[in-house]
Coordinates of C-alpha atoms in Angstrom, one line a residue:
M980 CA 0.3 -0.3 0.3
I981 CA 1.6 3.9 -0.3
G982 CA 0.1 6.9 0.4
R983 CA -0.8 7.6 4.0
L984 CA -3.6 11.2 4.1
A985 CA -6.4 9.1 6.4
P986 CA -9.8 8.7 4.5
P987 CA -12.5 10.3 3.8
W988 CA -10.6 10.9 0.6
D989 CA -12.0 12.7 -2.3
R990 CA -12.2 10.2 -4.8
L991 CA -11.8 6.6 -4.6
L992 CA -11.1 4.7 -8.5
L993 CA -11.8 0.9 -7.5
D994 CA -11.3 -1.8 -10.7
A995 CA -7.3 -0.4 -12.0
R996 CA -4.7 -2.2 -12.5
L997 CA -1.2 -0.3 -11.6
A998 CA 2.6 -0.1 -12.7
T999 CA 3.8 1.6 -9.6
L1000 CA 7.3 0.8 -10.6
R1001 CA 8.5 -0.6 -8.0
D1002 CA 11.7 -2.9 -7.5
D1003 CA 10.5 -4.9 -5.1
L1004 CA 6.8 -6.0 -6.7
G1005 CA 7.9 -7.9 -9.9
A1006 CA 7.8 -7.0 -13.1
Y1007 CA 6.9 -3.0 -13.5
G1008 CA 5.1 -3.1 -9.9
A1009 CA 2.9 -4.4 -11.0
I1010 CA -0.7 -4.5 -8.3
E1011 CA -4.1 -5.6 -10.1
E1012 CA -7.1 -5.9 -8.8
A1013 CA -5.7 -2.3 -7.5
A1014 CA -7.3 0.8 -6.0
L1015 CA -6.8 4.5 -6.4
A1016 CA -7.0 7.3 -3.9
W1017 CA -6.4 11.2 -3.7
K1018 CA -7.3 14.4 -1.5
D1019 CA -6.7 17.8 -1.5
G1020 CA -5.1 17.2 -4.5
L1021 CA -3.1 14.0 -3.2
I1022 CA -2.2 10.7 -3.6
A1023 CA -3.8 9.5 -0.6
W1024 CA -3.7 5.7 -0.8
A1025 CA -3.3 3.0 -3.4
G1026 CA -2.3 -0.6 -3.6
P1027 CA -4.2 -4.5 -3.6
R1028 CA -8.5 -3.8 -3.5
A1029 CA -8.7 -5.8 -1.1
E1030 CA -6.3 -3.4 1.8
L1031 CA -8.9 -0.7 1.4
P1032 CA -9.8 0.3 4.8
G1033 CA -12.9 0.6 4.7
A1034 CA -15.8 -0.5 2.8
P1035 CA -15.8 2.2 -0.5
A1036 CA -18.3 4.9 -0.5
Q1037 CA -17.0 4.5 3.1
L1038 CA -13.7 5.8 1.6
A1039 CA -14.3 8.5 -0.3
A1040 CA -16.6 11.2 -1.8
R1041 CA -16.9 9.7 -5.4
V1042 CA -16.6 6.3 -6.3
D1043 CA -15.4 5.4 -9.7
S1044 CA -13.7 2.2 -11.9
A1045 CA -10.7 1.9 -14.0
Q1046 CA -12.7 -0.9 -15.8
G1047 CA -9.7 -2.7 -15.5
R1048 CA -7.5 0.3 -17.8
W1049 CA -3.8 0.4 -16.2
I1050 CA -2.8 3.2 -14.4
T1051 CA 1.1 4.0 -15.7
P1052 CA 3.9 6.9 -14.5
G1053 CA 3.1 9.6 -17.0
L1054 CA 5.9 11.0 -19.2
V1055 CA 8.9 12.9 -19.1
D1056 CA 10.5 13.8 -22.1
C1057 CA 14.3 15.1 -20.7
H1058 CA 16.2 16.9 -23.0
T1059 CA 14.9 18.5 -26.3
H1060 CA 15.3 21.5 -28.3
L1061 CA 12.1 22.8 -28.9
V1062 CA 12.8 26.6 -29.8
F1063 CA 13.8 27.2 -32.7
G1064 CA 12.9 29.4 -36.0
G1065 CA 13.1 27.0 -39.6
D1066 CA 13.7 23.2 -39.9
R1067 CA 17.1 21.6 -41.6
A1068 CA 14.6 18.7 -44.0
V1069 CA 17.4 19.5 -46.5
E1070 CA 20.0 18.2 -44.2
F1071 CA 18.2 14.3 -44.5
E1072 CA 18.4 14.5 -47.5
R1073 CA 22.3 15.7 -47.6
R1074 CA 23.0 13.1 -45.3
L1075 CA 21.4 10.7 -47.5
Q1076 CA 23.0 11.7 -50.1
G1077 CA 27.1 10.8 -47.8
A1078 CA 27.1 13.4 -45.9
S1079 CA 28.5 13.8 -42.5
Y1080 CA 27.2 15.3 -39.4
E1081 CA 30.6 16.5 -38.9
Q1082 CA 30.5 18.0 -42.6
I1083 CA 27.5 20.3 -42.6
A1084 CA 28.0 21.1 -39.4
R1085 CA 31.5 22.4 -40.1
E1086 CA 29.7 24.0 -44.2
G1087 CA 28.2 26.2 -41.8
G1088 CA 25.5 24.2 -41.5
G1089 CA 23.3 22.2 -38.1
I1090 CA 23.2 24.6 -35.2
V1091 CA 24.6 28.2 -37.1
S1092 CA 22.0 27.3 -39.3
T1093 CA 19.6 27.2 -36.9
V1094 CA 20.6 29.9 -35.2
R1095 CA 20.0 32.2 -37.6
A1096 CA 16.2 31.1 -38.2
T1097 CA 16.5 31.6 -34.6
R1098 CA 18.0 35.1 -33.9
G1099 CA 15.4 36.0 -36.9
L1100 CA 11.9 35.9 -35.1
D1101 CA 10.6 38.1 -32.5
E1102 CA 9.8 36.1 -29.1
D1103 CA 5.9 36.1 -30.1
A1104 CA 6.7 34.6 -33.7
L1105 CA 9.8 31.9 -31.0
L1106 CA 6.2 30.9 -28.9
A1107 CA 4.2 30.8 -31.9
A1108 CA 6.4 28.2 -33.6
S1109 CA 7.4 26.6 -30.5
L1110 CA 4.0 26.0 -29.6
P1111 CA 1.9 23.5 -32.1
R1112 CA 5.6 20.7 -31.2
A1113 CA 4.9 21.5 -27.1
R1114 CA 1.7 19.9 -27.6
A1115 CA 2.8 17.3 -29.7
L1116 CA 4.5 16.4 -26.4
R1117 CA 1.6 17.0 -24.8
A1118 CA -0.7 15.2 -26.9
D1119 CA 1.2 12.1 -27.1
G1120 CA 1.2 12.0 -22.6
V1121 CA 4.2 13.8 -21.8
T1122 CA 3.3 15.9 -18.8
S1123 CA 7.6 17.6 -17.9
I1124 CA 9.8 18.9 -20.4
E1125 CA 13.5 20.3 -20.4
I1126 CA 13.8 22.8 -23.1
K1127 CA 17.2 23.9 -24.2
S1128 CA 18.3 27.3 -25.7
G1129 CA 20.8 27.4 -26.9
Y1130 CA 19.8 28.6 -31.4
G1131 CA 20.1 32.0 -29.9
L1132 CA 24.1 32.2 -28.8
D1133 CA 24.1 36.2 -27.8
F1134 CA 22.6 37.4 -24.9
D1135 CA 19.9 38.6 -26.4
N1136 CA 18.2 35.4 -28.1
E1137 CA 19.2 33.9 -25.9
R1138 CA 17.0 35.0 -23.3
K1139 CA 14.5 35.5 -26.0
M1140 CA 14.9 31.2 -26.3
L1141 CA 14.9 30.9 -22.2
R1142 CA 11.4 32.7 -22.5
V1143 CA 10.0 31.6 -24.6
A1144 CA 10.4 28.2 -23.1
R1145 CA 8.7 29.4 -19.9
Q1146 CA 5.6 30.9 -21.2
L1147 CA 5.0 27.5 -22.9
G1148 CA 5.0 25.6 -19.6
E1149 CA 2.3 28.9 -18.8
K1150 CA 0.6 28.8 -21.7
L1151 CA -0.3 24.3 -21.8
G1152 CA -0.4 23.6 -17.8
L1153 CA 3.0 21.5 -18.6
T1154 CA 5.8 21.5 -16.2
V1155 CA 8.9 22.8 -17.7
R1156 CA 12.2 22.8 -17.0
T1157 CA 14.6 24.9 -18.9
T1158 CA 18.2 24.8 -19.7
Y1159 CA 21.5 27.2 -20.5
L1160 CA 23.1 25.6 -23.2
A1161 CA 24.4 28.8 -25.5
A1162 CA 27.5 26.6 -24.6
H1163 CA 26.3 24.8 -28.1
A1164 CA 27.9 26.0 -31.8
L1165 CA 30.2 29.0 -32.7
P1166 CA 28.3 31.3 -33.4
P1167 CA 30.0 32.8 -36.7
E1168 CA 30.8 37.1 -34.9
Y1169 CA 33.1 34.4 -32.7
A1170 CA 35.0 32.4 -35.4
G1171 CA 38.2 32.0 -34.4
R1172 CA 38.4 32.7 -30.4
P1173 CA 36.2 29.8 -28.8
D1174 CA 37.7 31.0 -25.8
A1175 CA 36.6 34.0 -25.7
Y1176 CA 32.5 32.6 -26.5
I1177 CA 33.1 30.9 -23.5
D1178 CA 34.1 34.3 -21.6
A1179 CA 30.5 35.5 -22.2
V1180 CA 28.6 32.3 -21.9
I1181 CA 29.7 32.3 -18.7
E1182 CA 29.0 36.0 -18.2
W1183 CA 25.2 36.1 -20.2
L1184 CA 24.6 32.5 -17.1
P1185 CA 24.7 34.9 -13.8
R1186 CA 21.9 37.5 -15.7
L1187 CA 20.3 35.3 -16.9
Q1188 CA 19.7 33.6 -13.7
A1189 CA 18.4 36.7 -11.8
E1190 CA 16.2 36.7 -13.5
G1191 CA 14.6 33.3 -12.8
L1192 CA 15.2 31.7 -16.1
V1193 CA 17.6 28.9 -15.7
D1194 CA 17.2 26.0 -14.2
A1195 CA 20.5 24.0 -15.4
V1196 CA 24.0 24.0 -17.4
D1197 CA 24.9 22.2 -21.1
A1198 CA 27.2 22.5 -23.0
F1199 CA 28.3 20.3 -26.2
C1200 CA 31.4 18.5 -25.5
E1201 CA 32.7 17.7 -28.9
G1202 CA 35.0 18.1 -31.7
I1203 CA 32.3 20.3 -33.8
G1204 CA 31.3 21.8 -30.0
F1205 CA 33.8 23.0 -27.7
S1206 CA 36.9 21.1 -26.1
P1207 CA 36.5 19.1 -22.1
A1208 CA 38.2 22.6 -20.7
Q1209 CA 35.8 24.7 -22.5
T1210 CA 33.0 22.8 -21.0
R1211 CA 35.2 22.7 -17.2
R1212 CA 35.2 26.5 -17.2
V1213 CA 30.8 26.4 -18.4
F1214 CA 30.9 24.1 -15.0
D1215 CA 33.1 26.2 -13.2
A1216 CA 30.8 28.9 -13.0
A1217 CA 27.4 27.3 -12.9
R1218 CA 28.6 25.6 -9.1
A1219 CA 29.5 28.8 -8.2
L1220 CA 25.5 29.9 -8.9
G1221 CA 24.8 26.3 -7.4
L1222 CA 22.8 24.7 -10.8
P1223 CA 23.3 21.7 -11.4
V1224 CA 25.2 20.1 -15.2
K1225 CA 25.1 18.1 -17.7
L1226 CA 25.9 17.4 -21.6
H1227 CA 26.2 16.8 -24.5
A1228 CA 29.1 13.8 -24.0
D1229 CA 30.5 11.1 -26.4
Q1230 CA 28.1 11.2 -29.0
L1231 CA 30.9 11.7 -31.8
S1232 CA 33.6 11.0 -30.3
D1233 CA 35.6 10.2 -26.9
L1234 CA 36.1 13.0 -25.1
G1235 CA 35.6 12.0 -21.5
G1236 CA 32.4 14.5 -21.3
A1237 CA 30.1 11.5 -19.7
A1238 CA 33.0 11.5 -16.5
L1239 CA 33.6 15.0 -16.8
T1240 CA 30.4 15.7 -16.2
A1241 CA 30.2 12.7 -13.1
E1242 CA 33.1 15.1 -12.3
F1243 CA 30.4 17.7 -10.6
G1244 CA 28.3 15.6 -10.4
G1245 CA 26.3 15.9 -12.8
L1246 CA 22.3 15.1 -13.0
S1247 CA 23.0 13.7 -17.0
A1248 CA 25.2 12.6 -19.6
D1249 CA 23.3 12.7 -22.9
H1250 CA 24.1 11.3 -25.9
I1251 CA 27.2 9.0 -25.0
E1252 CA 27.3 6.3 -27.6
W1253 CA 30.9 6.3 -26.6
T1254 CA 31.5 5.9 -23.4
G1255 CA 34.1 3.8 -22.4
D1256 CA 33.4 1.9 -18.6
D1257 CA 35.5 3.9 -16.8
A1258 CA 33.0 6.7 -17.4
V1259 CA 30.3 4.4 -17.0
R1260 CA 31.4 3.5 -13.1
A1261 CA 31.7 7.4 -12.4
M1262 CA 28.4 8.4 -13.2
A1263 CA 27.3 5.0 -11.8
A1264 CA 29.5 6.9 -8.2
A1265 CA 28.1 10.1 -9.2
G1266 CA 24.1 8.7 -9.0
T1267 CA 24.5 10.3 -12.9
V1268 CA 21.8 9.1 -15.5
A1269 CA 22.8 7.9 -18.9
V1270 CA 20.4 9.8 -21.5
L1271 CA 19.7 7.8 -24.6
L1272 CA 18.8 9.5 -27.4
P1273 CA 17.5 7.2 -29.6
G1274 CA 16.1 9.9 -32.5
A1275 CA 18.6 11.1 -33.3
F1276 CA 21.4 7.5 -33.9
H1277 CA 18.2 6.5 -36.5
V1278 CA 17.7 9.4 -38.1
L1279 CA 22.1 10.0 -38.7
R1280 CA 22.1 6.3 -39.2
E1281 CA 25.1 5.6 -36.4
T1282 CA 26.5 1.7 -35.4
K1283 CA 28.0 2.9 -32.5
L1284 CA 25.7 2.2 -30.0
P1285 CA 25.1 2.8 -26.5
P1286 CA 27.0 1.0 -23.4
I1287 CA 23.3 -0.4 -22.6
A1288 CA 24.9 -3.6 -21.2
A1289 CA 28.0 -2.5 -18.7
L1290 CA 24.9 0.6 -18.1
R1291 CA 23.2 -2.1 -16.8
E1292 CA 26.1 -3.9 -15.0
H1293 CA 27.1 -0.8 -12.8
A1294 CA 22.8 0.0 -12.5
V1295 CA 23.2 3.7 -14.0
P1296 CA 19.6 5.1 -14.4
M1297 CA 18.8 4.8 -18.5
A1298 CA 16.9 7.8 -19.3
I1299 CA 14.8 8.4 -22.2
A1300 CA 14.2 11.2 -24.5
T1301 CA 13.4 12.8 -28.3
D1302 CA 16.2 15.3 -28.0
L1303 CA 13.5 17.1 -30.0
N1304 CA 14.9 19.7 -32.7
P1305 CA 15.1 20.3 -36.8
G1306 CA 18.6 18.7 -37.3
T1307 CA 19.4 14.8 -36.2
S1308 CA 15.6 14.3 -33.9
P1309 CA 12.9 15.8 -36.0
L1310 CA 10.8 13.9 -33.1
Q1311 CA 7.9 15.1 -31.4
S1312 CA 6.5 11.7 -29.6
L1313 CA 8.6 9.9 -26.8
R1314 CA 6.5 7.0 -27.4
L1315 CA 7.7 6.6 -30.5
A1316 CA 11.4 7.8 -28.7
M1317 CA 10.9 4.6 -26.2
S1318 CA 10.2 1.8 -28.8
L1319 CA 13.0 3.4 -31.3
A1320 CA 15.2 2.8 -27.6
C1321 CA 13.8 -0.8 -27.7
T1322 CA 15.2 -1.8 -30.8
H1323 CA 17.6 -0.2 -31.2
F1324 CA 19.0 -0.5 -28.3
K1325 CA 17.9 -3.6 -26.8
L1326 CA 16.3 -2.4 -24.3
T1327 CA 13.3 -4.2 -22.6
P1328 CA 10.1 -1.7 -22.8
E1329 CA 9.7 -2.3 -18.6
E1330 CA 13.2 0.0 -19.2
A1331 CA 11.8 1.2 -21.5
L1332 CA 8.8 2.3 -19.2
R1333 CA 11.3 3.3 -16.4
G1334 CA 13.1 5.2 -19.1
A1335 CA 10.7 7.8 -19.8
T1336 CA 9.4 7.6 -16.0
V1337 CA 11.5 7.7 -12.0
H1338 CA 14.4 8.0 -14.6
A1339 CA 14.0 10.9 -16.4
A1340 CA 12.4 12.8 -13.6
R1341 CA 16.4 13.3 -12.7
A1342 CA 17.5 13.9 -14.9
P1343 CA 16.3 17.2 -15.4
A1344 CA 16.9 19.7 -12.6
C1345 CA 13.6 19.5 -11.1
T1346 CA 14.0 16.2 -7.9
T1347 CA 15.8 14.8 -6.8
V1348 CA 14.0 10.9 -6.7
A1349 CA 15.2 8.3 -3.4
G1350 CA 12.7 6.1 -4.7
C1351 CA 10.1 5.7 -6.4
C1352 CA 5.6 4.5 -6.8
P1353 CA 4.1 5.0 -9.6
A1354 CA 6.4 7.9 -9.9
S1355 CA 5.7 11.1 -12.2
A1356 CA 2.7 10.5 -13.3
P1357 CA 0.0 9.8 -16.8
T1358 CA -0.4 7.1 -18.1
S1359 CA -0.7 4.9 -21.6
C1360 CA -3.4 2.4 -21.9
S1361 CA -5.1 0.2 -24.9
G1362 CA -8.9 0.0 -23.8
T1363 CA -8.9 -3.9 -24.8
S1364 CA -7.3 -4.3 -21.0
P1365 CA -4.2 -5.5 -22.1
T1366 CA -2.7 -7.8 -20.1
R1367 CA 0.7 -5.7 -19.8
P1368 CA 1.9 -2.4 -19.5
N1369 CA 3.8 -2.2 -22.0
W1370 CA 1.7 -0.3 -24.7
P1371 CA 4.2 2.6 -25.2
T1372 CA 6.8 1.2 -26.8
G1373 CA 4.1 -1.3 -28.7
W1374 CA 1.8 1.1 -29.9
A1375 CA 4.8 3.4 -30.5
A1376 CA 3.8 5.4 -33.6
R1377 CA -0.2 5.3 -32.9
P1378 CA -2.0 9.0 -33.2
P1379 CA -3.3 9.8 -30.1
I1380 CA -6.8 11.0 -30.7
P1381 CA -7.7 14.4 -28.9
C1382 CA -10.4 15.2 -26.5
T1383 CA -13.5 17.5 -26.7
S1384 CA -13.6 21.2 -25.8
P1385 CA -15.6 20.8 -22.8
A1386 CA -18.2 22.9 -20.6
A1387 CA -17.1 23.0 -16.8
A1388 CA -20.4 21.5 -14.8
S1389 CA -19.5 22.6 -11.1
A1390 CA -16.6 22.9 -9.3
T1391 CA -14.7 20.3 -8.9
E1392 CA -16.2 18.7 -12.0
V1393 CA -14.9 20.3 -15.5
S1394 CA -13.2 18.6 -18.6
F1395 CA -10.9 20.9 -20.6
A1396 CA -9.7 18.5 -23.3
G1397 CA -8.3 20.2 -26.1
N1398 CA -8.3 24.2 -25.5
D1399 CA -4.5 25.7 -25.7
E1400 CA -4.9 27.4 -22.8
A1401 CA -4.5 26.2 -19.3
P1402 CA -8.4 27.7 -18.2
P1403 CA -7.8 30.3 -15.8
R1404 CA -7.3 29.9 -12.1
R1405 CA -11.5 28.9 -9.6
G1406 CA -11.4 30.7 -6.8
F1407 CA -11.6 27.0 -4.0
V1408 CA -7.9 26.7 -6.0
Q1409 CA -4.6 27.6 -3.8
A1410 CA -1.3 26.9 -4.6
R1411 CA -1.1 22.4 -4.4
R1412 CA -4.0 23.0 -6.2
D1413 CA -4.9 24.7 -8.7
A1414 CA -7.1 24.5 -11.7
R1415 CA -4.1 25.0 -14.9
L1416 CA -5.9 21.7 -16.6
L1417 CA -5.6 20.3 -19.6
G1418 CA -6.6 16.3 -20.8
G1419 CA -6.7 16.8 -16.5
S1420 CA -3.9 18.1 -14.9
G1421 CA -3.0 20.0 -11.7
L1422 CA 0.2 21.7 -9.8
L1423 CA 1.0 19.9 -6.7
G1424 CA 3.0 22.3 -5.0
R1425 CA 5.0 19.8 -2.5
S1426 CA 3.6 16.4 -4.5
L1427 CA 4.7 14.1 -7.7
L1428 CA 3.2 13.3 -10.7
G1429 CA 3.0 14.1 -13.9
R1430 CA -0.7 14.8 -16.3
G1431 CA -1.0 14.7 -19.2
L1432 CA -3.0 13.8 -22.1
G1433 CA -4.5 10.6 -23.5
S1434 CA -3.6 8.4 -26.2
G1435 CA -4.0 5.6 -28.5
D1436 CA -8.2 4.1 -28.2
R1437 CA -9.8 4.7 -24.3
S1438 CA -6.6 5.3 -23.3
L1439 CA -6.2 6.5 -20.1
H1440 CA -3.3 8.7 -18.2
G1441 CA -2.8 8.2 -14.8
G1442 CA -1.4 9.7 -12.0
G1443 CA 1.7 7.7 -10.3
L1444 CA 4.2 7.8 -6.9
H1445 CA 6.2 9.0 -5.2
G1446 CA 7.5 5.4 -1.9
R1447 CA 9.6 8.2 0.3
R1448 CA 10.3 11.4 -1.8
L1449 CA 8.0 13.5 -3.9
L1450 CA 8.7 14.8 -7.2
D1451 CA 8.8 19.0 -6.9
G1452 CA 6.1 20.2 -9.1
L1453 CA 5.5 17.8 -11.2
R1454 CA 1.8 17.5 -11.8
T1455 CA -0.7 14.7 -12.2
G1456 CA -3.9 13.8 -14.2
I1457 CA -5.3 10.8 -15.8
A1458 CA -7.0 11.3 -19.1
V1459 CA -9.4 8.8 -21.7
A1460 CA -9.0 9.5 -24.5
A1461 CA -12.1 8.8 -25.2
G1462 CA -12.9 11.6 -25.1
E1463 CA -13.2 11.4 -20.9
T1464 CA -10.9 14.0 -18.1
L1465 CA -10.2 12.4 -15.1
A1466 CA -7.5 14.8 -13.2
L1467 CA -6.2 14.2 -9.8
G1468 CA -4.5 17.2 -8.9
G1469 CA -7.4 18.8 -9.7
L1470 CA -9.9 17.1 -8.7
L1471 CA -12.0 16.7 -10.6
V1472 CA -13.6 13.6 -13.3
A1473 CA -15.1 15.0 -16.3
P1474 CA -16.9 12.5 -19.5
T1475 CA -17.4 14.3 -22.4
H1476 CA -18.1 11.3 -24.9
G1477 CA -17.4 8.0 -25.0
D1478 CA -17.8 5.1 -22.6
S1479 CA -17.9 7.4 -19.6
L1480 CA -16.1 5.7 -16.7
E1481 CA -18.8 4.6 -14.2
S1482 CA -20.4 5.8 -11.2
D1483 CA -19.5 2.2 -8.8
V1484 CA -19.8 2.9 -5.5
R1485 CA -19.8 0.0 -3.7

């Protein structure tokens, strides 16, 4: 049993199957014939229905049936570059004709071409360009997103990108964590002067932090990026400001990037195709997450695999992310990234689900995970009541079915499915019960969960919880993609069409 809030509860969900991802409960941490309750926007109880402390009708103000659906953690996309201008479709064709990523970059394409396009947009236009990508991730079940800068490469444009990232979270009801990635490429105005540019990167950082725009600091440590010595200077500056670090590490060669990240106790080392065994051991000792980015591996047609066996041997948490960007991973589905990780990297579906939920939640600067239960939030499951909670990887490319636009029924029964803007707050809502819901989500100040729209035929996205320490600042919600919304954080159930969740008071 999970949860310690005493009844009476606000809502109780019966006939559920929980994939808690707890290690002590076997595969997927599965609990069959489960029940899930919440109170004041927090998970109050989760466990076998038979262990409920009383008759359901006496335990909660409202009792419903999940009709055997799986409830699993919601998705956390912990590495994206989704704020940008322009596109780089021509580079895909060039690579098919034999040009390499490095060759295109050295010729002025790649990251620098996106910098030109991004600089050409004002803040409103950049927001408008980025909103559809964020909506696509949200509709795919993503509840929390890390968004990097790195296509501005000067103070004003890096600031513009970070401001847009913050606005995306506010407009769409998503939890957004921002990462300062000015050390992404050398801008044309600093050609031949990389150390001078690093001086500027370091000078901009405290100014942007003072505006509340930076949650973590990243760099691209690579032959076509920045050297380990230059990266170390950026990390030293971040550490002096109390900011956590992460790194694009060892994607194209082994420059010791993952080991450097571990030396600084970094949140994550990302890509890591060329990372060696010593660096893996250092990551394990430091608690650094390995973020696998199968989208870039796939699009670039790489052949060098990340050291999966070593990561497993040394128990390094493996996260999965889209690496959403216009050039090397134009991927707007985290479920597809999960499927690609299974196909290319031979992760198991359970590893993939953990990688896009509980391990991914450790890689953004949003929480420190000390263990988990249903951790970060929504769920993916089939309306046909599948026998295993591996649906996100099995149906990765299936387009989500949007929920319908809704009308408010009461202060505690409202549907916000399909809207782009977060609804205004209601008077009864407080900081930890924020009614800025989209597809069913409420802000949980001390809680653990994510939230998002359902995906797939009658799929159920549901909140989960963290066993010993709650996940700060994430959101919680359950959404049924056939048009129903059951939101934990927003304290509401709002069927809008189709088969509704049956009221099941017993």
